[in-house]
Amino acid sequence: MNKKMLLISRQAPFGKSTAREAIDIALAASVYDQDIGVLFMDDGVFQLLKSQKSQNIDQKNIASILSALALYGIENIYVHQESLDARTIRTDELVIDDLQLLNNKDIGHLLNQQDQLLSF
C-alpha cells in the first residue's frame, strides 16, 4: 500500500535553496510510486507565478519545473487560497492550471489524511 506524503512548500522561489529542495524531494519520491501531494502556502505561492524573471539573478526558473510535475505522476497540487489573497495573486497568474485551492479548514482535513508531512 502506498503511503500518502505531502510536501508543504512555504518559501519564496529564490534567495534560498529550500524551494528547489522541496521540488527535488517530490520528484525523487515519485520514483518510488508514492502518493505525493504538494501544498504551496505562505511565500511558497510565489513559486507558481508565470512571470518569474529568474534569468535576472542567474537562477533556474522553478515555475518551468513545477509545470512538469504531472509528468512525474505528481497530480495532487494544492494552493492555500488565503496565501494567494494576502499576496494579491490571481489563479490566472499561476503556471499550473490543474491545482486545487484550499482554505484553512480544507488544509486541516488534508493534513489529517497524510501518512507523512514534510515542510519546507
C-alpha positions as semicolon CSV with decimal commas, in nm:
position;residue;x (nm);y (nm);z (nm)
1;M;0,000;0,000;0,000
2;N;0,132;0,343;-0,094
3;K;0,182;0,592;0,182
4;K;0,045;0,940;0,140
5;M;0,312;1,206;0,156
6;L;0,250;1,580;0,150
7;L;0,526;1,831;0,090
8;I;0,441;2,176;0,221
9;S;0,633;2,446;0,039
10;R;0,633;2,781;0,223
11;Q;0,943;2,953;0,087
12;A;0,983;3,203;-0,196
13;P;1,143;3,054;-0,508
14;F;1,473;3,242;-0,486
15;G;1,716;3,352;-0,217
16;K;1,747;3,010;-0,053
17;S;1,767;2,658;-0,187
18;T;1,465;2,544;0,016
19;A;1,206;2,572;-0,262
20;R;1,422;2,380;-0,507
21;E;1,499;2,112;-0,246
22;A;1,127;2,053;-0,189
23;I;1,075;2,002;-0,562
24;D;1,373;1,766;-0,581
25;I;1,235;1,556;-0,295
26;A;0,893;1,538;-0,459
27;L;1,048;1,421;-0,786
28;A;1,269;1,166;-0,611
29;A;0,978;1,028;-0,409
30;S;0,771;0,991;-0,726
31;V;1,020;0,731;-0,849
32;Y;0,916;0,508;-0,557
33;D;0,550;0,517;-0,657
34;Q;0,439;0,712;-0,352
35;D;0,110;0,904;-0,334
36;I;0,263;1,251;-0,331
37;G;0,096;1,586;-0,292
38;V;0,246;1,933;-0,282
39;L;0,089;2,221;-0,092
40;F;0,201;2,576;-0,165
41;M;0,130;2,829;0,105
42;D;0,270;3,148;0,257
43;D;0,553;3,279;0,033
44;G;0,563;2,940;-0,140
45;V;0,282;3,059;-0,367
46;F;0,535;3,286;-0,542
47;Q;0,693;2,969;-0,686
48;L;0,382;2,922;-0,901
49;L;0,394;3,258;-1,076
50;K;0,426;3,251;-1,453
51;S;0,606;3,584;-1,454
52;Q;0,925;3,480;-1,276
53;K;1,232;3,654;-1,414
54;S;1,493;3,420;-1,276
55;Q;1,743;3,498;-1,551
56;N;1,792;3,842;-1,392
57;I;1,954;3,672;-1,091
58;D;2,116;3,382;-1,279
59;Q;1,879;3,121;-1,136
60;K;1,679;2,843;-1,298
61;N;1,309;2,913;-1,336
62;I;1,129;2,699;-1,076
63;A;0,792;2,754;-1,242
64;S;0,900;2,560;-1,550
65;I;0,990;2,260;-1,333
66;L;0,661;2,281;-1,143
67;S;0,461;2,272;-1,464
68;A;0,616;1,929;-1,532
69;L;0,516;1,767;-1,200
70;A;0,227;1,580;-1,365
71;L;0,477;1,409;-1,595
72;Y;0,627;1,252;-1,281
73;G;0,289;1,134;-1,156
74;I;0,251;1,418;-0,906
75;E;-0,102;1,532;-0,970
76;N;-0,214;1,642;-0,624
77;I;-0,112;2,007;-0,628
78;Y;-0,274;2,228;-0,365
79;V;-0,261;2,604;-0,309
80;H;-0,365;2,789;0,004
81;Q;-0,629;3,041;-0,103
82;E;-0,562;3,278;0,188
83;S;-0,192;3,293;0,093
84;L;-0,286;3,392;-0,262
85;D;-0,531;3,652;-0,135
86;A;-0,280;3,803;0,109
87;R;-0,034;3,849;-0,178
88;T;-0,298;3,962;-0,431
89;I;-0,216;3,676;-0,666
90;R;-0,487;3,554;-0,904
91;T;-0,510;3,193;-1,020
92;D;-0,469;3,300;-1,384
93;E;-0,118;3,420;-1,292
94;L;-0,013;3,067;-1,191
95;V;0,187;2,828;-1,407
96;I;-0,022;2,521;-1,312
97;D;-0,382;2,519;-1,428
98;D;-0,498;2,198;-1,266
99;L;-0,450;2,274;-0,898
100;Q;-0,680;2,262;-0,602
101;L;-0,748;2,575;-0,400
102;L;-0,784;2,506;-0,029
103;N;-0,895;2,723;0,259
104;N;-0,772;2,679;0,618
105;K;-1,038;2,419;0,702
106;D;-0,960;2,218;0,386
107;I;-0,590;2,218;0,473
108;G;-0,667;2,077;0,816
109;H;-0,852;1,787;0,655
110;L;-0,573;1,734;0,402
111;L;-0,306;1,719;0,673
112;N;-0,505;1,462;0,870
113;Q;-0,519;1,231;0,566
114;Q;-0,141;1,209;0,526
115;D;0,100;0,942;0,647
116;Q;0,399;1,175;0,616
117;L;0,437;1,553;0,615
118;L;0,748;1,737;0,502
119;S;0,756;2,113;0,546
120;F;0,999;2,341;0,366
